[in-house]
PDB file of C-alpha atoms in Angstrom:
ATOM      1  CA  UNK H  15      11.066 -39.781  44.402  1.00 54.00           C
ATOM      2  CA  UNK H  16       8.000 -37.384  43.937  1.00 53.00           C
ATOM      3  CA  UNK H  17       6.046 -37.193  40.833  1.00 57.00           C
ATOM      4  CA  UNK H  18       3.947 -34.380  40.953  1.00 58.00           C
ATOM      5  CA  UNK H  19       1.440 -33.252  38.603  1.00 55.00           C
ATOM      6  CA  UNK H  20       2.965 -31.578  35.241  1.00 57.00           C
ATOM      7  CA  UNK H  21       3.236 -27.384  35.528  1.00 58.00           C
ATOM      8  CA  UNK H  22       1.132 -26.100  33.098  1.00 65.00           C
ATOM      9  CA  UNK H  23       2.790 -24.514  29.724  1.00 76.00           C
ATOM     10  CA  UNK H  24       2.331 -21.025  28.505  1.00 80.00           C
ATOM     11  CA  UNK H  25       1.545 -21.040  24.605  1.00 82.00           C
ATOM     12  CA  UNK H  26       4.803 -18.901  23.599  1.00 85.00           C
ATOM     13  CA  UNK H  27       2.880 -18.579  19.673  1.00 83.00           C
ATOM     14  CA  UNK H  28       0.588 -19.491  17.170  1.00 77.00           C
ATOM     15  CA  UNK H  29       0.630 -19.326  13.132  1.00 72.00           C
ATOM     16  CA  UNK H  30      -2.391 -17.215  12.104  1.00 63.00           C
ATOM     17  CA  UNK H  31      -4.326 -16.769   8.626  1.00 51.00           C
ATOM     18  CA  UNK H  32      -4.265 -13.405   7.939  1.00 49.00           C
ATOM     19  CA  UNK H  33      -4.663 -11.211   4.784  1.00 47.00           C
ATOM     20  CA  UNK H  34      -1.499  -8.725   4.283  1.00 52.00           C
ATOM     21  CA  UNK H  35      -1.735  -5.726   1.592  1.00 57.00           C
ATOM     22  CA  UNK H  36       1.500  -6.142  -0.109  1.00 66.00           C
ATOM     23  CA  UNK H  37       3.239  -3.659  -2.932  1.00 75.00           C
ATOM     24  CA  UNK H  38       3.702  -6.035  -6.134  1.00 81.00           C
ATOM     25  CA  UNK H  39       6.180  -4.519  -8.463  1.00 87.00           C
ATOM     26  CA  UNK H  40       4.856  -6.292 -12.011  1.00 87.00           C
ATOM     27  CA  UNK H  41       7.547  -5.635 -14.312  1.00 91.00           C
ATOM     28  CA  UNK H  42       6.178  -4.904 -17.992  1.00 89.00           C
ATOM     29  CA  UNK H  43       9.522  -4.134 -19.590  1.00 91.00           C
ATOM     30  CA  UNK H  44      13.574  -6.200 -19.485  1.00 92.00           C
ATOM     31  CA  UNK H  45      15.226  -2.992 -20.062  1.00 93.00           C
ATOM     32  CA  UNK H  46      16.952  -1.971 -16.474  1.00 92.00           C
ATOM     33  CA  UNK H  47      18.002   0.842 -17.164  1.00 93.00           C
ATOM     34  CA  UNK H  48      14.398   2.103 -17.472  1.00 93.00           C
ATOM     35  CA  UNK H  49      13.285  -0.046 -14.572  1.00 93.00           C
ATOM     36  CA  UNK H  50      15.884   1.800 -12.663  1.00 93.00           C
ATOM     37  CA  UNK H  51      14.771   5.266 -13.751  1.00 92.00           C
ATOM     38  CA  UNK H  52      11.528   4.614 -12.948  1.00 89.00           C
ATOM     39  CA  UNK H  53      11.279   3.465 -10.065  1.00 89.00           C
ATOM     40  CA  UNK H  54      13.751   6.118  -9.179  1.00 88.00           C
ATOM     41  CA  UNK H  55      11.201   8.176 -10.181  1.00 84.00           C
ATOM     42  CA  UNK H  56       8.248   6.841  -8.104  1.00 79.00           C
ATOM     43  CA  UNK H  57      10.263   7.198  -4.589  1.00 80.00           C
ATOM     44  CA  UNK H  58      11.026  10.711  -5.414  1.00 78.00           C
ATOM     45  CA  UNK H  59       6.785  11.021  -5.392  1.00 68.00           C
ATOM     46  CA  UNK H  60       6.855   9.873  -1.692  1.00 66.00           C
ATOM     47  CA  UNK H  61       9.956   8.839  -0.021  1.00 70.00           C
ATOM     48  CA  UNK H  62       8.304   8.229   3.307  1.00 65.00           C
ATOM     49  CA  UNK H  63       5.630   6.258   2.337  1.00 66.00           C
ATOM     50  CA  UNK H  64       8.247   3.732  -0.051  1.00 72.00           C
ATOM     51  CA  UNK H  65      10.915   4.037   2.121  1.00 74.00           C
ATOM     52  CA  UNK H  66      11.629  -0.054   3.666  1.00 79.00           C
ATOM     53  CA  UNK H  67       8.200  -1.044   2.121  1.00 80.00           C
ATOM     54  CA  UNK H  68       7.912  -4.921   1.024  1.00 84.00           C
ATOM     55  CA  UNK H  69       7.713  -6.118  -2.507  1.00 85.00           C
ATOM     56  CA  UNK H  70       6.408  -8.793  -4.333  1.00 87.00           C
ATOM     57  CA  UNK H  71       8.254  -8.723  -7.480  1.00 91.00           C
ATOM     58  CA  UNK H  72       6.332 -10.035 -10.335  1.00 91.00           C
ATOM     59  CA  UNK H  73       7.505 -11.154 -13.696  1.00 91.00           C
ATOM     60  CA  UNK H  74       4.276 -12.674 -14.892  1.00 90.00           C
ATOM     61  CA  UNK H  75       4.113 -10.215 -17.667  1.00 90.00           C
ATOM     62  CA  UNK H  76       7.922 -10.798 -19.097  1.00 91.00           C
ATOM     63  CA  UNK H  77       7.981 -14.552 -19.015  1.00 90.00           C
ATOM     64  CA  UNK H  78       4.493 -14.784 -20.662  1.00 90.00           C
ATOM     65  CA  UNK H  79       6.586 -12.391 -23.622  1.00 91.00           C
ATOM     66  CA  UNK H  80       9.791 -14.864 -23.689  1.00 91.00           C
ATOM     67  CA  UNK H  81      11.767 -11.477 -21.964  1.00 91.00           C
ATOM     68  CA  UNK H  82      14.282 -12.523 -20.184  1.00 92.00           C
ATOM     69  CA  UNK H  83      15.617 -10.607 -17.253  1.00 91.00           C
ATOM     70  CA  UNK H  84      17.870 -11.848 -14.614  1.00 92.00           C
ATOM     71  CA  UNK H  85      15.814 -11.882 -11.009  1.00 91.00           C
ATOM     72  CA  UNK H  86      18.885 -11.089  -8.933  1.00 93.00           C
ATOM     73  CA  UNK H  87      19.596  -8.053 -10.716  1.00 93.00           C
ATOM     74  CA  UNK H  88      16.254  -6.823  -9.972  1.00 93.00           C
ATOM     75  CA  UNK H  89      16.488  -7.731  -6.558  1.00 93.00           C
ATOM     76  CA  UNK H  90      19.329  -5.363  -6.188  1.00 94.00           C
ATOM     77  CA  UNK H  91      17.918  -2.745  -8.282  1.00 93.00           C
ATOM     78  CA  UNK H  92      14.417  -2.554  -6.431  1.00 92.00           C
ATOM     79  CA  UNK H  93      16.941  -2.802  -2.387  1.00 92.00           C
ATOM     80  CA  UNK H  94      19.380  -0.102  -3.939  1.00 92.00           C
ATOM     81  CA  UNK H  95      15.786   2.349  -4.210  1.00 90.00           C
ATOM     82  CA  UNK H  96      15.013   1.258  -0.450  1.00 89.00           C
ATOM     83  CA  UNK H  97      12.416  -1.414  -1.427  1.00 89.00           C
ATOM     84  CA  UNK H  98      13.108  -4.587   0.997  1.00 89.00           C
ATOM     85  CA  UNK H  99      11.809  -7.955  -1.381  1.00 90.00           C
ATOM     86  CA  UNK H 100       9.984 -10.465   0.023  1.00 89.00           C
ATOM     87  CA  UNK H 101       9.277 -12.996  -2.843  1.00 89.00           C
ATOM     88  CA  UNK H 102       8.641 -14.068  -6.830  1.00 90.00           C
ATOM     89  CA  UNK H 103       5.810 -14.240  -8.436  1.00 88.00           C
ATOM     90  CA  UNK H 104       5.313 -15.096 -12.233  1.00 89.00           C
ATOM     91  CA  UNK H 105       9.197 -16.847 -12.548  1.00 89.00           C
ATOM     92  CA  UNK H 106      10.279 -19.553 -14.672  1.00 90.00           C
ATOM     93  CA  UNK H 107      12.599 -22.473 -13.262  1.00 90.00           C
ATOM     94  CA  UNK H 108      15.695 -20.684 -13.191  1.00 91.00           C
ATOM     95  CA  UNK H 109      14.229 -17.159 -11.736  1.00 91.00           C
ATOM     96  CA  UNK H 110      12.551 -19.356  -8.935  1.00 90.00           C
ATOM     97  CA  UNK H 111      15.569 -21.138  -8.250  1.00 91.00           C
ATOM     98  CA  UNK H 112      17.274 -17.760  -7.757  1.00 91.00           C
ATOM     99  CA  UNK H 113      15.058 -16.059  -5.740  1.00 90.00           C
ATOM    100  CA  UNK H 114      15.514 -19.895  -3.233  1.00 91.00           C
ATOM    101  CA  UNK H 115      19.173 -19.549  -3.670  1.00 91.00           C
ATOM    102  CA  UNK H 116      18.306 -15.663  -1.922  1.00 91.00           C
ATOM    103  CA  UNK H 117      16.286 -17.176   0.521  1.00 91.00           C
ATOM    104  CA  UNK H 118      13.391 -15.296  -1.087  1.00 90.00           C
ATOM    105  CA  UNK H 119       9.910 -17.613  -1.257  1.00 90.00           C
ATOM    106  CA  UNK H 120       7.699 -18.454  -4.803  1.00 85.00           C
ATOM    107  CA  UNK H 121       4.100 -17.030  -4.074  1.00 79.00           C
ATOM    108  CA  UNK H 122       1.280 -17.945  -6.136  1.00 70.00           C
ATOM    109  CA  UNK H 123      -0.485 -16.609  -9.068  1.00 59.00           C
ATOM    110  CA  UNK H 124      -3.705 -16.125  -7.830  1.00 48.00           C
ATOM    111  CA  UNK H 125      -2.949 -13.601  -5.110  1.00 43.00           C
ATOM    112  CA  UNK H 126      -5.225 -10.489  -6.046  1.00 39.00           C
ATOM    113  CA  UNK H 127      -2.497  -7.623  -5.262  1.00 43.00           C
ATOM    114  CA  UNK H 128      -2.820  -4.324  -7.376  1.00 41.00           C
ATOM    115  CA  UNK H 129       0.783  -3.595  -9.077  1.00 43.00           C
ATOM    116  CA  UNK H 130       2.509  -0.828  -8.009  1.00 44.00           C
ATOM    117  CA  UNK H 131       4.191  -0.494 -10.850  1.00 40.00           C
ATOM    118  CA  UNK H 132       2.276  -1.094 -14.852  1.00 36.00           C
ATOM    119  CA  UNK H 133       1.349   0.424 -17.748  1.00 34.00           C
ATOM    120  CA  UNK H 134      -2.143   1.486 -16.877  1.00 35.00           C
ATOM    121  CA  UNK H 135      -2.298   5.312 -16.290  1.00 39.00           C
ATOM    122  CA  UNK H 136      -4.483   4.931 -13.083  1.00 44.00           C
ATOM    123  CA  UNK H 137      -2.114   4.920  -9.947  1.00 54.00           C
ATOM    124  CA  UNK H 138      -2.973   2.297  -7.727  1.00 55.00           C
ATOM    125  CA  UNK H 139      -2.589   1.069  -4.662  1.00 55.00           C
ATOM    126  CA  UNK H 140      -2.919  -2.858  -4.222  1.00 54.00           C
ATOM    127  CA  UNK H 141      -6.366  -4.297  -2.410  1.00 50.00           C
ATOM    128  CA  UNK H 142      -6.965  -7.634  -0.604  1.00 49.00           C
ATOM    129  CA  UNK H 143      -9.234 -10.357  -2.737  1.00 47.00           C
ATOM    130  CA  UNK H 144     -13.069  -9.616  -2.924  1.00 48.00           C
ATOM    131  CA  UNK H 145     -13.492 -12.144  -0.381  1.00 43.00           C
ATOM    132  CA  UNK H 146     -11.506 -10.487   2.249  1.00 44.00           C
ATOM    133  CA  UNK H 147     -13.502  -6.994   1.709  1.00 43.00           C
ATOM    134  CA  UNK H 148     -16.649  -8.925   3.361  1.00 44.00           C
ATOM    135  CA  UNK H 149     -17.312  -7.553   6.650  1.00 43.00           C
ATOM    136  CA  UNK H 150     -20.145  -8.009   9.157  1.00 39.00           C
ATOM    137  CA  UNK H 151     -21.794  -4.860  11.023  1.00 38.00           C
ATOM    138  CA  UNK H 152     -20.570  -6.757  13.888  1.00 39.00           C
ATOM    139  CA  UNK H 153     -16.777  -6.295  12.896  1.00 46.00           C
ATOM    140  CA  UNK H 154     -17.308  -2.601  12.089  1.00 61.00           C
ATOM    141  CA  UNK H 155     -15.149  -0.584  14.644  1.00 82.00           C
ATOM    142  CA  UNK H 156     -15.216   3.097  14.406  1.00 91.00           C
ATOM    143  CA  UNK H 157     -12.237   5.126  16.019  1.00 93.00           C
ATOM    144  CA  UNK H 158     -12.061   8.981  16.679  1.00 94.00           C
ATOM    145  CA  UNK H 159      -8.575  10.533  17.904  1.00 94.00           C
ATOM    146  CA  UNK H 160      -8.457  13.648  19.412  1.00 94.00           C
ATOM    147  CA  UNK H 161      -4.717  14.153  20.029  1.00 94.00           C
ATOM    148  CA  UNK H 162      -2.560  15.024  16.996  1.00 94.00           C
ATOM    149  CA  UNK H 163      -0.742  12.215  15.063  1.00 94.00           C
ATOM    150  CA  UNK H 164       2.704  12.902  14.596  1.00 92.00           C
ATOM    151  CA  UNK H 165       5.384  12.167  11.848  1.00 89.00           C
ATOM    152  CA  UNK H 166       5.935   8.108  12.174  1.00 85.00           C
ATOM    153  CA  UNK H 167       3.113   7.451  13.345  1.00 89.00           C
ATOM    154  CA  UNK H 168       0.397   5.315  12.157  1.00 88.00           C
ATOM    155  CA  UNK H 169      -3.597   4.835  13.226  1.00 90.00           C
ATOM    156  CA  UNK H 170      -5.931   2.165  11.603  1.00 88.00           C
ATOM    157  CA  UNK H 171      -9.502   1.820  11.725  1.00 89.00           C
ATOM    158  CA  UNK H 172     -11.725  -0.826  10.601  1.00 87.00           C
ATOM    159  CA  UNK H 173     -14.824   1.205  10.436  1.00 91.00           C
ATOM    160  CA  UNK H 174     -14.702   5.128   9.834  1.00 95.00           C
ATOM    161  CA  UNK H 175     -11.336   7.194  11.642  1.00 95.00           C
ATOM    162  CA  UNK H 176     -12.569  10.431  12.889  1.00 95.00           C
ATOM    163  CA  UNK H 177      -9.466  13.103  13.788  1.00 96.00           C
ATOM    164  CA  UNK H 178     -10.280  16.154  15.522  1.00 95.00           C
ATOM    165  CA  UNK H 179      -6.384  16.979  15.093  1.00 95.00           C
ATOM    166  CA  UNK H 180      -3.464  17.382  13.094  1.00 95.00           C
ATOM    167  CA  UNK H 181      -2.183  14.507  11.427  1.00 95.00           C
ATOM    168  CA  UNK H 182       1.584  16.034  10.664  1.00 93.00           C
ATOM    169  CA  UNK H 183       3.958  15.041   7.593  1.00 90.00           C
ATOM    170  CA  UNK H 184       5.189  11.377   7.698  1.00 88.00           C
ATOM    171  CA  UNK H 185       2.234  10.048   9.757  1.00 90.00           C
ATOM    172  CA  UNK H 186      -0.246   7.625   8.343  1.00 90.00           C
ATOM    173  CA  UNK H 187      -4.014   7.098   8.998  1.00 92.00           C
ATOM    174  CA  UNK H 188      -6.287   4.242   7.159  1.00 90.00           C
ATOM    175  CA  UNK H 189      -9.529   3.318   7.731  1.00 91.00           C
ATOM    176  CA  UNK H 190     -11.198   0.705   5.625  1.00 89.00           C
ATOM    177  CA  UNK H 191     -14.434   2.569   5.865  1.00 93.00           C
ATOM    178  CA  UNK H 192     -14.560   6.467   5.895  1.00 96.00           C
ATOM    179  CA  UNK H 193     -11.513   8.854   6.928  1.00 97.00           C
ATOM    180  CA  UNK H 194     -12.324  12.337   8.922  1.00 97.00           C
ATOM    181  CA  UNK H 195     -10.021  14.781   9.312  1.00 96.00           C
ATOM    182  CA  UNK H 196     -11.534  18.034  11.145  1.00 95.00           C
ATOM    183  CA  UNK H 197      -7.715  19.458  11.639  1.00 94.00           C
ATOM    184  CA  UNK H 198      -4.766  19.688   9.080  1.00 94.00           C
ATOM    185  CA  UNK H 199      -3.663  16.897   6.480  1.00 95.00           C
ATOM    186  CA  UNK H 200       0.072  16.762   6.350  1.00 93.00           C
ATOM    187  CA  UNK H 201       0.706  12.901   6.275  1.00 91.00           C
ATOM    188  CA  UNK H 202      -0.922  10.054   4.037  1.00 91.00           C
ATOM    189  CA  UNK H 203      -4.840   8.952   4.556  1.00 93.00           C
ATOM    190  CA  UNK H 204      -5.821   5.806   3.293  1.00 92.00           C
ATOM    191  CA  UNK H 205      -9.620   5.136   3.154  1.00 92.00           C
ATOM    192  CA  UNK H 206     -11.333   1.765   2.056  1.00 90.00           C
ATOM    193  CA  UNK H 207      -8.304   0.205   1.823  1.00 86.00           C
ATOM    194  CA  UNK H 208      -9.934  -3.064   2.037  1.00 82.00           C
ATOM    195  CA  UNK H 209     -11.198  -2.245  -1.638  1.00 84.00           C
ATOM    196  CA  UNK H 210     -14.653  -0.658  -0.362  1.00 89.00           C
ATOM    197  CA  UNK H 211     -15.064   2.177  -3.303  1.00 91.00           C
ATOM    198  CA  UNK H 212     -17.893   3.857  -1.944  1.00 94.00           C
ATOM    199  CA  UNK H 213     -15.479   4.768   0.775  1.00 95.00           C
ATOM    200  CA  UNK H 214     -14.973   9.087   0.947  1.00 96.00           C
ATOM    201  CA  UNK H 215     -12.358  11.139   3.022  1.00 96.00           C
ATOM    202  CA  UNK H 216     -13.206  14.794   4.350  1.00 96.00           C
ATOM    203  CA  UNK H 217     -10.774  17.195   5.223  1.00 94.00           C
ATOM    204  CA  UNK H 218     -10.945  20.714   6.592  1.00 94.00           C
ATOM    205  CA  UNK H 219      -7.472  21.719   5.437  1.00 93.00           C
ATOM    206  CA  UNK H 220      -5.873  19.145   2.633  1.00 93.00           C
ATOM    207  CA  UNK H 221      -2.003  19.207   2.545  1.00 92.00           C
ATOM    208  CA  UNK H 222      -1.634  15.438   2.060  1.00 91.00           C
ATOM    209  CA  UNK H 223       1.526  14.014   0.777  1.00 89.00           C
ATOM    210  CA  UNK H 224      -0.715  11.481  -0.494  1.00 89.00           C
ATOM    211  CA  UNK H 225      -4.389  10.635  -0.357  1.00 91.00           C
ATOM    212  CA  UNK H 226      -5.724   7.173  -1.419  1.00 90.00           C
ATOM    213  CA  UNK H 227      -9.629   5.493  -1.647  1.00 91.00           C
ATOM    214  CA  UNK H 228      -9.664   1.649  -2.273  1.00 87.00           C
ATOM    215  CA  UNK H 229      -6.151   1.302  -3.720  1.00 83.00           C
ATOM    216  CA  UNK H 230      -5.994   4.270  -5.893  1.00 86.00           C
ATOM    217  CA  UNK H 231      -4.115   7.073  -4.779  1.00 85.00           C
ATOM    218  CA  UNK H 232      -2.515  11.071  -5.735  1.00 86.00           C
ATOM    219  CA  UNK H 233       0.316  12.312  -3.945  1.00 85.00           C
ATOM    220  CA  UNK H 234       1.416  15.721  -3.182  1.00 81.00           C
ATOM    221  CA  UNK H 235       2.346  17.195  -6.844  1.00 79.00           C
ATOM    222  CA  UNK H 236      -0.963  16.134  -7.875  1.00 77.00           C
ATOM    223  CA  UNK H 237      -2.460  17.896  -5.055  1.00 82.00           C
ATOM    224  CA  UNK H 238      -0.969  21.042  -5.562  1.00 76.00           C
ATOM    225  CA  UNK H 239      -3.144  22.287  -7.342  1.00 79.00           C
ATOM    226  CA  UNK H 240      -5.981  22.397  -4.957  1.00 80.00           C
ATOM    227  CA  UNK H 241      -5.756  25.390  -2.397  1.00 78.00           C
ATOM    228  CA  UNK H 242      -5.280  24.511   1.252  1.00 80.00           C
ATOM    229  CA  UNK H 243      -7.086  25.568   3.914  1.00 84.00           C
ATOM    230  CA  UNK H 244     -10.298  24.820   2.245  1.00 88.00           C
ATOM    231  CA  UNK H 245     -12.579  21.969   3.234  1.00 92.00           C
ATOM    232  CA  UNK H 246     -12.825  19.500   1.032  1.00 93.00           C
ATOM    233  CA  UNK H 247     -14.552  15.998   0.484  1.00 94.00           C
ATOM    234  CA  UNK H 248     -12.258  13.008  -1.490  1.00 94.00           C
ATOM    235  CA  UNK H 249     -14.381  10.131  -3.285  1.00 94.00           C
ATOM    236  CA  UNK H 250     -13.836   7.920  -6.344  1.00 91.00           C
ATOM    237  CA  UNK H 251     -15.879   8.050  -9.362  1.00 90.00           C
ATOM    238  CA  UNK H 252     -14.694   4.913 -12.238  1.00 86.00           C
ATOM    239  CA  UNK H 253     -11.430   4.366 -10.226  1.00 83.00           C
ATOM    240  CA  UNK H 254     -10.092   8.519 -10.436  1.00 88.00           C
ATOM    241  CA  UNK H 255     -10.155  10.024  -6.893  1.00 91.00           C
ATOM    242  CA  UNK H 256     -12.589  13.278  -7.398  1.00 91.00           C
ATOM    243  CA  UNK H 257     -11.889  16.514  -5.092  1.00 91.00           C
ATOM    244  CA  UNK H 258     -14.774  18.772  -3.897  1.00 91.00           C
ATOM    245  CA  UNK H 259     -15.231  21.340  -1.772  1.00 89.00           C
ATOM    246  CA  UNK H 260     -17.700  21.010   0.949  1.00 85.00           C
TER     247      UNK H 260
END
């Protein structure tokens, strides 16, 4: 009987420490029906760029008020708007025991995500923790695309994106340094969205459903105002996103 040597074993996969930029939902208020209407409300601002996102749902605020609010309600109310939950943050025994009973994890406290939805007029977008927005000028990777990006489609950058082309409704481009756009601005740009607030975005023609610099953001009805077809430069001056023309 032959005992050869042992055939080698491809690795099939590995756990990773990563940073993810998660929507946290931090709820500021027990009354559903107004939870409801609101967030009702945001999706209407940009279906496409809600539509399946995940949520950390956050009740932080309501516990530390003695609010109650029943977690699996919320759950529903937040899938019913197209939201897909991936955890609690913030619950008391019984709201953590709900979201298990769901199959939906406890995450701790001191993550650093920006709430998507509070009582702070400034719309945000959430950031990673000040120690994930380190970088070396060895990790900067600047990326220019020359063919258009279409609706669905998404392009990241961890240095400056440069787009000689059209970047059409429903498409998505971020860059965690600087964002270029040298054709038309249909979809969503994202720029610094690893916090950096010295980050700018320059357009030649701005008809962005939305447009965001470190986590804070305007979509399309607040951009209506500006004309299109006009060249444009986006930057962010004590955490409100400033237009000028070039």
């Amino acid at each position: 009987m032959s005992t050869g040597a042992p055939t080698s074993q491809k690795t099939a996969l590995e756990f990773k420490s990563t940073s993810l930029t998660v929507p946290v939902l931090l709820l500021a208020s027990n009354d559903i029906s107004l939870i409801d209407q609101q967030l009702k409300e945001k999706v209407v601002q940009a279906p496409e760029f809600f539509k399946n996102s995940p949520l950390l749902i956050d009740l932080q605020k309501l516990n530390a008020q003695n609010l109650p609010i029943d977690f699996t309600e919320i759950v529903a109310i937040v899938r019913q708007h197209g939201f897909m939950p991936i955890g609690l943050r913030g619950g008391n025994e019984q709201q953590n025991g709900d979201a298990l009973a769901m199959n939906l994890p406890q995450h701790s406290l001191h993550g650093s995500n920006v709430p998507l939805v509070n009582k702070a007029p400034a719309k945000t977008l959430p950031t990673p923790a000040p120690e994930e927005q380190k970088q070396t000028s060895q990790s900067i990777e600047n990326k220019l695309v020359t063919q258009p990006i279409r609706s669905g489609q998404r392009v990241y950058a961890k240095g400056d994106l440069i787009v000689t082309a059209t970047v059409s409704a429903g498409a998505e481009i971020m860059a965690e340094g600087n964002i270029h756009i040298y054709g038309s601005l249909r979809g969503r740009a994202l720029a610094g969205v690893l916090g950096n607030v010295n980050s700018r975005i320059f357009c030649s023609d701005l008809q962005a459903e939305l447009i965001s610099i470190a986590g804070i953001y305007q979509l399309s009805d607040d951009l209506s105002k500006y004309p299109a077809h006009k060249p444009v430069q986006i930057s962010l001056d004590n955490q409100t996103l400033i237009i000028k023309d070039i």
